[in-house]
Short mmCIF file of C-alpha atoms in Angstrom, two decimals:
data_model
loop_
_atom_site.label_atom_id
_atom_site.label_comp_id
_atom_site.label_asym_id
_atom_site.label_seq_id
_atom_site.Cartn_x
_atom_site.Cartn_y
_atom_site.Cartn_z
CA MET A 62 -10.37 9.64 -9.47
CA LYS A 63 -8.99 11.82 -6.67
CA PRO A 64 -10.45 15.02 -5.17
CA PRO A 65 -9.13 18.30 -6.57
CA VAL A 66 -5.46 18.91 -5.74
CA PRO A 67 -5.45 20.64 -2.31
CA GLN A 68 -2.48 22.88 -3.15
CA LYS A 69 -4.40 24.29 -6.13
CA SER A 70 -7.73 24.62 -4.33
CA ARG A 71 -9.16 27.12 -1.84
CA ALA A 72 -12.05 27.25 0.63
CA ILE A 73 -13.68 30.29 2.26
CA LEU A 74 -15.98 29.61 5.20
CA ILE A 75 -18.21 32.59 6.02
CA GLY A 76 -20.62 32.78 8.92
CA SER A 77 -22.63 35.31 10.90
CA ALA A 78 -23.40 34.05 14.38
CA ASP A 79 -23.85 37.17 16.52
CA TYR A 80 -26.45 39.79 15.60
CA ALA A 81 -27.43 43.11 17.13
CA GLU A 82 -31.15 42.50 16.59
CA LEU A 83 -31.71 39.19 14.82
CA GLU A 84 -31.74 35.90 16.71
CA PRO A 85 -28.15 34.79 17.51
CA LEU A 86 -26.96 31.55 15.92
CA PRO A 87 -24.24 30.10 18.19
CA GLY A 88 -24.14 26.92 16.15
CA VAL A 89 -22.78 28.88 13.18
CA ALA A 90 -19.49 29.67 14.94
CA ARG A 91 -19.09 25.98 15.71
CA ASN A 92 -19.94 25.15 12.09
CA LEU A 93 -17.04 27.24 10.84
CA MET A 94 -14.38 25.80 13.13
CA ALA A 95 -15.51 22.21 12.62
CA LEU A 96 -15.66 22.56 8.82
CA GLN A 97 -12.21 24.10 8.72
CA GLU A 98 -10.84 21.27 10.82
CA GLN A 99 -12.42 18.62 8.61
CA LEU A 100 -11.32 20.16 5.30
CA MET A 101 -7.76 20.34 6.62
CA ARG A 102 -7.70 16.64 7.57
CA SER A 103 -5.52 14.70 5.15
CA GLU A 104 -8.01 11.83 5.39
CA VAL A 105 -10.77 14.12 4.07
CA TRP A 106 -9.16 16.61 1.67
CA GLY A 107 -5.96 18.04 3.14
CA LEU A 108 -6.26 21.79 2.57
CA SER A 109 -3.53 23.80 4.24
CA PRO A 110 -4.66 26.32 6.92
CA GLN A 111 -3.85 29.36 4.78
CA HIS A 112 -5.93 27.90 1.96
CA CYS A 113 -8.98 27.29 4.16
CA VAL A 114 -9.96 30.68 5.57
CA VAL A 115 -12.67 31.45 8.13
CA VAL A 116 -14.54 34.77 7.95
CA GLU A 117 -16.66 35.04 11.09
CA ASP A 118 -19.19 37.84 11.65
CA PRO A 119 -18.09 40.03 8.70
CA ALA A 120 -18.70 43.68 9.55
CA ASP A 121 -19.54 44.77 6.01
CA GLN A 122 -19.76 43.59 2.41
CA ASP A 123 -16.03 44.05 1.80
CA ALA A 124 -15.13 41.86 4.78
CA MET A 125 -17.37 39.11 3.38
CA ILE A 126 -16.55 39.32 -0.32
CA GLU A 127 -12.89 40.37 -0.50
CA PRO A 128 -11.57 37.00 0.84
CA VAL A 129 -13.63 35.24 -1.85
CA HIS A 130 -11.92 37.33 -4.52
CA ALA A 131 -8.46 36.96 -2.98
CA LEU A 132 -8.53 33.18 -2.59
CA GLY A 133 -10.66 32.71 -5.68
CA ASP A 134 -7.95 34.33 -7.78
CA GLU A 135 -5.45 31.79 -6.42
CA ALA A 136 -7.61 28.70 -7.02
CA THR A 137 -7.10 26.79 -10.25
CA GLU A 138 -8.61 23.43 -9.29
CA ALA A 139 -11.56 23.93 -6.92
CA LEU A 140 -13.07 26.88 -5.08
CA VAL A 141 -15.44 26.13 -2.19
CA VAL A 142 -17.47 28.96 -0.64
CA TYR A 143 -19.64 28.27 2.41
CA TYR A 144 -22.05 30.67 4.11
CA ALA A 145 -24.05 30.08 7.28
CA GLY A 146 -26.30 32.60 8.99
CA HIS A 147 -29.63 34.31 8.51
CA GLY A 148 -30.88 34.48 4.94
CA LEU A 149 -33.48 37.10 4.02
CA LEU A 150 -35.53 37.87 0.93
CA ASN A 151 -35.55 41.44 -0.33
CA GLY A 152 -38.54 43.20 -1.88
CA ARG A 153 -37.89 41.48 -5.20
CA GLY A 154 -37.80 38.04 -3.63
CA GLU A 155 -34.03 37.75 -4.03
CA LEU A 156 -31.80 36.08 -1.47
CA THR A 157 -29.67 38.36 0.72
CA LEU A 158 -27.18 37.31 3.39
CA ALA A 159 -27.44 38.91 6.82
CA ARG A 160 -24.57 40.61 8.63
CA PRO A 161 -24.24 41.19 12.39
CA SER A 162 -25.71 44.69 12.01
CA THR A 163 -28.72 43.61 9.92
CA PRO A 164 -31.83 44.96 11.73
CA ARG A 165 -34.96 43.03 12.45
CA ASP A 166 -37.01 45.55 10.47
CA ARG A 167 -36.51 44.41 6.88
CA GLY A 168 -37.92 47.65 5.56
CA ARG A 169 -34.81 49.48 6.71
CA GLY A 170 -32.42 46.57 6.53
CA TYR A 171 -32.00 46.03 2.81
CA PHE A 172 -28.77 48.06 2.79
CA LYS A 173 -27.29 46.15 5.74
CA THR A 174 -27.32 42.78 4.02
CA VAL A 175 -25.14 41.37 1.25
CA ALA A 176 -26.97 40.36 -1.92
CA TYR A 177 -26.30 36.75 -2.81
CA ASP A 178 -25.71 37.95 -6.37
CA VAL A 179 -22.58 39.80 -5.17
CA LEU A 180 -21.22 36.59 -3.67
CA ARG A 181 -22.16 34.70 -6.82
CA GLN A 182 -20.27 37.13 -9.05
CA ALA A 183 -17.18 36.85 -6.85
CA VAL A 184 -17.26 33.07 -7.15
CA LEU A 185 -17.74 33.13 -10.91
CA HIS A 186 -14.81 35.53 -11.26
CA SER A 187 -12.40 32.83 -10.06
CA PRO A 188 -10.42 30.84 -12.65
CA ALA A 189 -11.04 27.65 -10.65
CA ARG A 190 -12.16 24.73 -12.82
CA HIS A 191 -14.70 23.62 -10.21
CA LYS A 192 -16.82 25.92 -8.07
CA VAL A 193 -18.88 24.76 -5.10
CA VAL A 194 -21.23 27.05 -3.15
CA ILE A 195 -22.77 25.74 0.08
CA LEU A 196 -25.50 27.84 1.70
CA ASP A 197 -26.85 27.03 5.15
CA CYS A 198 -29.45 29.73 5.66
CA CYS A 199 -33.16 30.40 5.35
CA PHE A 200 -34.51 30.63 1.78
CA SER A 201 -31.16 29.41 0.44
CA GLY A 202 -32.91 27.45 -2.30
CA SER A 203 -33.57 30.76 -4.04
CA ALA A 204 -29.89 30.73 -4.99
CA VAL A 205 -30.40 27.66 -7.15
CA ASP A 206 -30.45 28.35 -10.89
CA THR A 207 -28.19 31.38 -10.51
CA MET A 208 -24.75 29.81 -10.88
CA GLY A 209 -24.82 28.74 -14.52
CA SER A 210 -21.85 29.16 -16.81
CA GLY A 211 -23.91 31.37 -19.09
CA ASP A 212 -23.71 34.10 -16.45
CA VAL A 213 -20.07 34.91 -17.27
CA ALA A 214 -18.32 35.58 -20.55
CA SER A 215 -15.33 33.27 -19.99
CA GLN A 216 -17.30 30.02 -20.08
CA THR A 217 -14.26 27.93 -20.94
CA HIS A 218 -12.92 28.43 -17.41
CA ILE A 219 -15.92 26.64 -15.88
CA GLU A 220 -15.98 22.88 -16.06
CA GLY A 221 -18.40 22.33 -13.22
CA THR A 222 -20.46 24.31 -10.77
CA PHE A 223 -22.50 23.01 -7.86
CA VAL A 224 -24.79 24.92 -5.51
CA LEU A 225 -25.93 23.11 -2.38
CA ALA A 226 -28.70 24.83 -0.41
CA SER A 227 -29.95 23.84 3.03
CA ALA A 228 -33.61 24.84 2.46
CA PRO A 229 -36.12 25.43 -0.36
CA PRO A 230 -36.72 28.99 -1.65
CA THR A 231 -39.75 29.48 0.58
CA HIS A 232 -38.60 27.67 3.72
CA THR A 233 -36.44 28.42 6.72
CA ALA A 234 -33.41 26.39 7.73
CA LEU A 235 -33.15 25.02 11.25
CA ALA A 236 -30.56 25.53 13.96
CA PRO A 237 -31.73 23.30 16.83
CA ARG A 238 -30.78 24.81 20.18
CA GLU A 239 -29.99 21.42 21.68
CA GLU A 240 -27.44 20.54 18.98
CA ASP A 241 -23.88 21.76 18.51
CA PHE A 242 -24.31 22.57 14.82
CA THR A 243 -27.06 23.74 12.50
CA ALA A 244 -29.07 20.80 11.15
CA PHE A 245 -27.78 20.91 7.57
CA THR A 246 -24.11 21.53 8.39
CA GLY A 247 -24.26 18.91 11.11
CA GLU A 248 -25.13 16.32 8.47
CA LEU A 249 -22.33 17.58 6.21
CA LEU A 250 -19.84 17.33 9.06
CA GLY A 251 -21.06 13.81 9.76
CA VAL A 252 -20.17 12.83 6.20
CA MET A 253 -16.69 14.32 6.57
CA GLN A 254 -16.07 12.85 10.00
CA ASP A 255 -17.42 9.33 9.49
CA GLY A 256 -17.81 8.92 5.73
CA ILE A 257 -20.63 6.99 4.06
CA PRO A 258 -20.57 3.19 4.44
CA ASP A 259 -20.68 1.07 1.29
CA GLU A 260 -19.75 3.99 -0.97
CA ALA A 261 -16.59 4.50 -3.03
CA ARG A 262 -13.28 5.70 -1.61
CA VAL A 263 -13.97 9.17 -2.99
CA LEU A 264 -17.35 10.87 -2.50
CA THR A 265 -18.83 12.99 -5.28
CA LEU A 266 -21.00 15.99 -4.57
CA ASP A 267 -24.04 14.11 -5.87
CA VAL A 268 -23.47 11.23 -3.45
CA ILE A 269 -22.93 13.62 -0.53
CA PHE A 270 -26.08 15.57 -1.36
CA ALA A 271 -28.21 12.43 -1.68
CA HIS A 272 -26.98 11.17 1.70
CA ILE A 273 -27.65 14.48 3.47
CA ARG A 274 -31.06 14.79 1.81
CA ARG A 275 -32.16 11.32 2.97
CA ASN A 276 -31.04 11.98 6.53
CA LEU A 277 -32.73 15.38 6.79
CA ILE A 278 -36.02 14.14 5.32
CA SER A 279 -36.01 11.15 7.68
CA ARG A 280 -35.68 13.58 10.60
CA GLY A 281 -38.60 15.69 9.36
CA LEU A 282 -36.28 18.64 8.58
CA PRO A 283 -36.33 20.94 5.51
CA GLU A 284 -35.31 19.24 2.29
CA PRO A 285 -32.06 20.60 0.84
CA TRP A 286 -31.82 21.67 -2.77
CA ALA A 287 -28.98 21.32 -5.26
CA GLN A 288 -28.09 22.56 -8.70
CA ARG A 289 -25.52 21.00 -11.00
CA ARG A 290 -24.02 22.57 -14.11
CA ASN A 291 -21.50 21.01 -16.48
CA ASP A 292 -21.47 17.76 -14.48
CA GLY A 293 -20.54 19.67 -11.31
CA GLY A 294 -22.24 17.03 -9.19
CA THR A 295 -19.85 14.34 -10.41
CA LEU A 296 -16.87 16.20 -8.94
CA PRO A 297 -14.98 13.88 -6.55
CA PHE A 298 -15.09 16.21 -3.56
CA ILE A 299 -13.65 14.46 -0.47
CA MET A 300 -12.26 11.11 0.59
CA ASN A 301 -14.69 8.63 2.14
CA VAL A 302 -13.35 7.99 5.64
CA ALA A 303 -15.62 4.96 5.98
CA ALA A 304 -13.89 3.31 3.04
CA VAL A 305 -10.35 4.59 3.44
CA GLN A 306 -10.00 4.50 7.21
CA ALA A 307 -12.26 1.75 8.48
CA LYS A 308 -9.61 0.82 11.05
CA PRO A 309 -6.86 3.41 11.39
CA PRO A 310 -3.37 1.95 11.90
CA PRO A 311 -1.38 2.83 15.01
CA GLY A 312 0.35 6.16 14.63
CA TYR A 313 0.49 9.73 15.73
CA GLY A 314 -2.23 11.99 17.09
CA GLY A 315 -5.57 11.11 18.61
CA VAL A 316 -7.14 7.69 18.21
CA PRO A 317 -10.63 7.71 16.62
CA GLY A 318 -13.23 6.56 19.11
CA VAL A 319 -11.08 7.25 22.18
CA ASP A 320 -11.93 10.41 24.11
CA GLU A 321 -9.59 12.30 26.37
CA ARG A 322 -9.72 11.11 30.01
CA GLU A 323 -10.95 7.69 28.95
CA PRO A 324 -9.94 5.14 31.64
CA PHE A 325 -8.32 1.74 31.11
CA ASN A 326 -8.08 -1.02 33.65
CA SER A 327 -4.73 -2.23 32.39
CA ARG A 328 -2.00 -1.57 29.84
CA GLN A 329 -3.42 -4.42 27.83
CA ASP A 330 -6.68 -2.47 27.51
CA ALA A 331 -4.74 0.64 26.42
CA ARG A 332 -2.88 -1.47 23.88
CA GLU A 333 -6.07 -2.92 22.42
CA ALA A 334 -7.51 0.61 22.10
CA GLY A 335 -4.43 1.72 20.16
CA VAL A 336 -3.53 4.40 22.71
CA HIS A 337 -0.20 2.88 23.85
CA ARG A 338 0.92 -0.29 22.14
CA PRO A 339 3.83 -1.62 24.27
CA LEU A 340 2.90 -3.66 27.33
CA ARG A 341 6.09 -2.80 29.25
CA ALA A 342 7.97 0.06 27.59
CA GLY A 343 6.98 3.54 28.66
CA ILE A 344 7.81 5.10 25.28
CA CYS A 345 6.27 4.01 21.97
CA GLY A 346 7.73 5.12 18.63
CA THR A 347 11.03 5.43 16.77
CA LYS A 348 13.24 8.27 15.57
CA ASP A 349 13.11 6.91 12.02
CA ALA A 350 9.32 7.29 11.97
CA GLY A 351 9.60 10.85 13.22
CA GLY A 352 9.32 10.55 16.97
CA ALA A 353 7.40 9.12 19.89
CA GLU A 354 3.76 8.12 19.42
CA SER A 355 2.87 7.83 23.11
CA ILE A 356 4.30 7.65 26.61
CA VAL A 357 3.11 6.33 29.97
CA VAL A 358 3.62 8.47 33.08
CA SER A 359 3.30 6.07 35.99
CA GLY A 360 6.01 6.67 38.57
CA GLY A 361 8.79 4.79 36.80
CA TYR A 362 11.28 7.50 37.74
CA GLU A 363 11.27 9.68 40.84
CA ASP A 364 12.80 12.42 38.68
CA ASP A 365 9.53 12.87 36.79
CA GLU A 366 7.53 16.06 37.49
CA ASP A 367 3.87 16.08 36.50
CA ARG A 368 2.37 19.56 36.52
CA GLY A 369 -0.69 18.81 34.46
CA ASN A 370 -0.24 20.83 31.29
CA VAL A 371 3.54 20.50 31.61
CA ILE A 372 5.31 17.20 32.23
CA ILE A 373 9.01 16.76 32.93
CA TYR A 374 9.50 13.19 31.76
CA THR A 375 12.59 11.13 32.39
CA GLY A 376 13.93 9.00 29.57
CA HIS A 377 14.69 5.30 29.79
CA GLY A 378 17.68 3.03 30.16
CA GLY A 379 20.43 2.37 32.71
CA GLN A 380 18.13 0.65 35.23
CA LYS A 381 18.18 -2.86 36.67
CA ASN A 382 15.42 -4.02 38.99
CA GLY A 383 14.28 -0.43 39.39
CA ILE A 384 17.76 0.81 40.40
CA GLN A 385 19.84 3.15 38.22
CA ILE A 386 23.16 1.47 37.46
CA ALA A 387 24.35 3.40 34.39
CA ASP A 388 23.93 6.65 32.50
CA GLN A 389 21.06 6.95 30.05
CA ARG A 390 22.01 7.30 26.40
CA ALA A 391 20.47 9.65 23.83
CA THR A 392 20.73 6.86 21.28
CA ALA A 393 18.50 4.47 23.28
CA SER A 394 15.42 3.82 21.16
CA GLY A 395 12.80 5.61 23.28
CA ASN A 396 15.05 8.56 24.06
CA ALA A 397 15.98 8.95 20.42
CA ALA A 398 12.27 8.94 19.55
CA LEU A 399 11.50 11.72 22.04
CA ILE A 400 14.45 13.79 20.77
CA ALA A 401 13.15 13.32 17.24
CA SER A 402 9.74 14.60 18.36
CA ILE A 403 11.31 17.96 19.25
CA THR A 404 12.16 18.50 15.59
CA SER A 405 9.29 16.68 13.89
CA ARG A 406 6.71 18.32 16.20
CA TYR A 407 4.57 15.20 16.04
CA PRO A 408 2.06 15.20 18.94
CA VAL A 409 2.55 12.54 21.62
CA ARG A 410 -0.31 10.73 23.36
CA VAL A 411 0.08 10.79 27.16
CA VAL A 412 -1.26 7.99 29.35
CA ARG A 413 -1.14 8.49 33.10
CA GLY A 414 -1.01 5.55 35.49
CA SER A 415 -2.03 5.24 39.12
CA GLY A 416 1.56 4.33 40.04
CA SER A 417 2.52 7.98 39.85
CA LYS A 418 2.40 10.10 43.00
CA SER A 419 1.15 13.05 40.99
CA SER A 420 -2.15 14.67 41.90
CA PHE A 421 -3.01 14.40 38.20
CA ALA A 422 -2.76 10.60 38.17
CA PRO A 423 -5.90 8.42 38.16
CA ASP A 424 -6.95 6.65 41.34
CA SER A 425 -6.62 3.27 39.67
CA GLY A 426 -5.50 1.77 36.38
CA PHE A 427 -4.59 4.09 33.52
CA ARG A 428 -6.13 7.05 31.74
CA TYR A 429 -5.59 8.66 28.34
CA ASP A 430 -4.95 12.36 28.96
CA GLY A 431 -4.62 13.85 25.49
CA LEU A 432 -1.87 15.12 23.20
CA TYR A 433 1.39 16.83 24.14
CA THR A 434 4.39 18.15 22.23
CA VAL A 435 8.01 17.57 23.20
CA GLU A 436 9.55 21.05 23.50
CA ASN A 437 13.15 20.37 24.55
CA TYR A 438 15.41 18.05 26.52
CA TRP A 439 18.48 18.13 28.73
CA THR A 440 20.55 15.87 30.95
CA LYS A 441 20.49 15.74 34.75
CA VAL A 442 22.93 14.19 37.20
CA ARG A 443 21.04 12.29 39.87
CA PRO A 444 22.13 12.12 43.54
CA ASP A 445 23.48 8.64 42.79
CA GLY A 446 25.86 10.17 40.22
CA PHE A 447 24.22 8.75 37.12
CA ARG A 448 23.09 10.99 34.28
CA VAL A 449 19.54 10.78 32.94
CA LEU A 450 17.74 12.54 30.10
CA GLN A 451 14.72 14.69 30.81
CA PHE A 452 12.09 15.93 28.39
CA ARG A 453 9.66 18.82 28.73
CA LEU A 454 6.21 18.07 27.27
CA GLU A 455 3.46 20.67 26.92
CA LYS A 456 -0.25 19.99 26.53
CA LEU A 457 -2.01 20.79 23.30
CA GLN A 458 -5.13 22.54 24.56
CA ASP A 459 -8.59 21.75 23.20
CA SER A 460 -9.74 24.89 21.41
CA ARG A 461 -10.53 26.25 17.98
CA PRO A 462 -7.76 26.21 15.35
CA PRO A 463 -5.47 29.20 15.77
CA LEU A 464 -5.98 32.26 13.61
CA VAL A 465 -2.70 33.79 14.79
CA PRO A 466 -0.39 31.01 15.99
CA THR A 467 2.31 32.14 18.40
CA GLY A 468 3.97 28.86 19.16
CA THR A 469 2.33 28.39 22.56
CA PRO A 470 0.42 25.15 23.23
CA THR A 471 -2.95 26.94 23.33
CA ASP A 472 -2.44 28.76 20.04
CA ARG A 473 -1.21 25.61 18.30
CA ALA A 474 -4.33 23.65 19.30
CA GLY A 475 -6.52 22.44 16.46
CA VAL A 476 -3.78 22.27 13.81
CA ASP A 477 -2.44 18.83 12.90
CA LEU A 478 1.18 19.36 14.00
CA SER A 479 2.19 16.04 12.53
CA ARG A 480 1.70 17.67 9.13
CA TRP A 481 1.59 21.48 9.34
CA GLU A 482 4.35 23.72 10.65
CA PRO A 483 3.71 27.43 11.28
CA VAL A 484 6.22 29.67 9.51
CA ALA A 485 4.50 33.03 10.08
CA LEU A 486 1.21 34.43 11.34
CA GLY A 487 -1.50 32.30 9.73
CA VAL A 488 0.93 30.69 7.25
CA TYR A 489 1.90 27.03 7.38
CA ARG A 490 4.10 24.68 5.41
CA ASP A 491 3.61 20.98 4.79
CA ARG A 492 6.22 18.98 6.72
CA ARG A 493 6.06 16.20 4.13
CA ILE A 494 7.42 18.50 1.42
CA SER A 495 10.41 19.47 3.56
CA ALA A 496 11.03 15.85 4.52
CA LYS A 497 10.94 14.78 0.87
CA VAL A 498 13.55 17.38 -0.14
CA SER A 499 15.83 16.63 2.82
CA LYS A 500 15.69 12.91 2.12
CA ALA A 501 16.47 13.47 -1.57
CA HIS A 502 19.81 14.99 -0.50
CA ASN A 503 20.49 12.56 2.35
CA TYR A 504 19.99 15.50 4.75
CA ALA A 505 23.10 17.27 3.42
CA CYS A 506 23.21 21.02 2.78
CA GLN A 507 22.86 21.59 -0.95
CA ILE A 508 25.63 24.22 -0.84
CA CYS A 509 28.29 22.93 1.55
CA GLY A 510 27.30 19.27 2.06
CA VAL A 511 27.14 19.54 5.87
CA VAL A 512 24.85 17.05 7.65
CA ILE A 513 23.55 18.00 11.12
CA GLU A 514 22.90 15.07 13.42
CA SER A 515 21.49 15.06 16.95
CA PRO A 516 23.04 12.95 19.75
CA ALA A 517 20.33 10.38 19.06
CA GLY A 518 21.37 10.10 15.42
CA PHE A 519 18.38 12.06 14.10
CA GLN A 520 19.36 14.12 11.04
CA ILE A 521 17.74 17.53 11.18
CA THR A 522 19.11 19.63 8.30
CA PRO A 523 16.43 22.34 7.81
CA THR A 524 14.82 23.56 4.61
CA THR A 525 13.75 26.95 3.33
CA HIS A 526 11.73 28.41 0.45
CA LEU A 527 13.27 30.46 -2.35
CA LYS A 528 10.00 32.29 -2.93
CA PRO A 529 8.59 32.88 0.57
CA LEU A 530 5.15 31.53 1.43
CA THR A 531 4.18 34.76 3.14
CA VAL A 532 2.42 37.82 1.77
CA PRO A 533 3.16 39.48 -0.61
CA HIS A 534 5.22 36.71 -2.23
CA LYS A 535 2.79 33.79 -1.73
CA GLY A 536 5.23 31.23 -3.05
CA PRO A 537 4.04 27.64 -3.51
CA ASP A 538 4.86 24.93 -0.98
CA ILE A 539 6.32 22.52 -3.53
CA PRO A 540 9.73 20.76 -3.79
CA GLU A 541 10.83 22.97 -6.70
CA ASN A 542 10.64 25.99 -4.36
CA VAL A 543 12.52 24.35 -1.47
CA LEU A 544 16.23 24.01 -0.66
CA CYS A 545 17.82 21.81 2.00
CA LEU A 546 20.42 24.02 3.69
CA CYS A 547 22.53 24.07 6.83
CA PRO A 548 21.56 26.80 9.33
CA ASN A 549 24.32 29.13 8.15
CA HIS A 550 23.42 28.96 4.49
CA ARG A 551 19.72 29.04 5.28
CA VAL A 552 20.09 32.33 7.15
CA GLU A 553 22.33 33.73 4.41
CA LEU A 554 19.78 32.83 1.74
CA ASP A 555 16.83 34.18 3.72
CA LEU A 556 18.68 37.47 4.33
CA GLY A 557 19.90 37.77 0.76
CA VAL A 558 23.58 37.45 1.66
CA ILE A 559 23.74 34.80 -1.05
CA THR A 560 21.81 34.44 -4.30
CA ILE A 561 21.84 31.78 -7.01
CA GLU A 562 22.57 32.14 -10.72
CA ASP A 563 20.64 30.30 -13.42
CA ASP A 564 23.53 27.81 -13.67
CA LEU A 565 23.14 27.13 -9.89
CA GLN A 566 26.32 29.02 -8.97
CA VAL A 567 26.02 30.60 -5.51
CA ILE A 568 27.05 34.25 -5.29
CA ASN A 569 27.98 36.16 -2.15
CA GLU A 570 26.13 39.44 -2.69
CA ILE A 571 28.31 41.39 -0.24
CA HIS A 572 31.62 40.66 -1.94
CA VAL A 573 30.12 39.71 -5.34
CA VAL A 574 32.10 36.48 -5.58
CA PRO A 575 31.08 32.85 -6.21
CA VAL A 576 31.11 30.69 -3.09
CA GLY A 577 29.75 27.37 -4.31
CA VAL A 578 27.21 25.52 -6.45
CA VAL A 579 23.75 24.25 -5.50
CA ASP A 580 23.64 20.47 -5.60
CA VAL A 581 20.69 18.91 -7.43
CA ASN A 582 19.87 15.35 -8.44
CA SER A 583 17.22 13.31 -10.20
CA LYS A 584 15.08 13.20 -7.04
CA HIS A 585 14.96 16.97 -6.54
CA LYS A 586 15.08 19.68 -9.18
CA VAL A 587 15.00 23.35 -8.24
CA GLY A 588 12.65 25.58 -10.21
CA LEU A 589 14.45 28.26 -12.22
CA GLU A 590 11.58 30.68 -11.75
CA TYR A 591 11.98 30.51 -7.98
CA ILE A 592 15.76 31.00 -8.18
CA ARG A 593 15.18 34.09 -10.30
CA TYR A 594 12.47 35.38 -7.98
CA HIS A 595 14.76 35.14 -4.97
CA ARG A 596 17.65 36.73 -6.88
CA GLU A 597 15.53 39.66 -7.94
CA LEU A 598 14.48 40.30 -4.37
CA PHE A 599 18.04 41.01 -3.30
CA ARG A 600 20.24 41.76 -6.30
CA ARG A 601 18.49 45.06 -6.82
CA ARG A 602 20.05 46.16 -3.55
CA ARG A 603 23.61 45.82 -4.86
CA GLY A 604 25.55 49.03 -4.38
CA ALA A 605 23.22 50.28 -1.67
#
């Protein structure tokens, strides 16, 4: 059995780290970012960024609860709600959740907290089949026995509920100052990051809880509590990295177990670590796979410019015994891979060697220096008259996942660019969906049949959504909502210059004449509801 379908599931991660009077909890902020990163990993669950929302330091009850309602209404498979921060008991012994403005004096602070019952009602309002509430706060065990299906009228919409609490009703949770995360969430992150050895490929909530409970008790920390309703504990929650990814294959992105700035005595050592596999070639990867996996910057070309976060990297080919004797070609394997990386946006591992004259090079051997993206390329005529290709690579900075991506390296950091592509502020699309649709049509525009090909032979016909992913449309990122179109027809569709009839006839809305027919085949069917949605957006403007 697989975890709940990510596209039909939602997660809201709430945390209060900074308080005006209560003790600050810096580990909570780190909890939120790390949990979001793990839940977005395809090896763990694979939630998209817009379906895994962080609410940090909510100013009031609306800021805390409204996202639960909004995403809860969208969830049909699983809804996960996480809260970390101070938990307080009111005069009736009921759990309340602190906000940044909650005062130390509980006698006057009851109105500056959020009653757990309000959060509970928001969760139960969701049509999601499975509901999971994770509380990492003091007295969180008092929330157990409050999430039963008998608490709402529409019981048929609840197949399973599971409440996981970090501490018993009368105990405080711990946030050790010397650790990056709170004790309970740290154990949960450990399960997501490393998995559980000797367990199944998919981890149920019961198995995860038992593992965390054993570890916390063995460390002398508060014992977590759990409540299961309607077999909620048997829900297959996340993939078990220990079983699925015991030894990751070579590929894109970071290599597990290898930290940035890790040194290597030789290229053989870098190969064995999986950082850069070729022993001689400076570029690893192919255009057919989507781009370059890694490069070595080690003084192979005097045309290289290493500026730290920006590298101007010269392609390969045309050399004999270190002397340029011919022009470089865009179709050469390594060059074609780097050109493909511009479109695929797959991150490239950079290894610097001591052979480079750059001040950023290591003193000896080689060093892994993190992930870069290939932004663009051009050709340059050298003093010897030969033409070489040059590529601009930019560093992906180490920081929290972006809340408002702008396309700069810093703001893209934390998002797996090999999978997610930003299309608007805080909205991403899955590259695999676009690739599937493009491949189904052999990269030809579904209206005119045009195929766009780069000099390296990489076909790059773009795709677009009939029902936009952005607010207020919130269209689904599925093949039925996607068309493979040339740039001209993509712009015309996005601007409403053309619409599509139910019989797939394409209509020019300016002149009200047919201009073609959308091509479909057995590998890709277009959803009629999305055609109609797009048509309604623009046909109402006819005559304006």
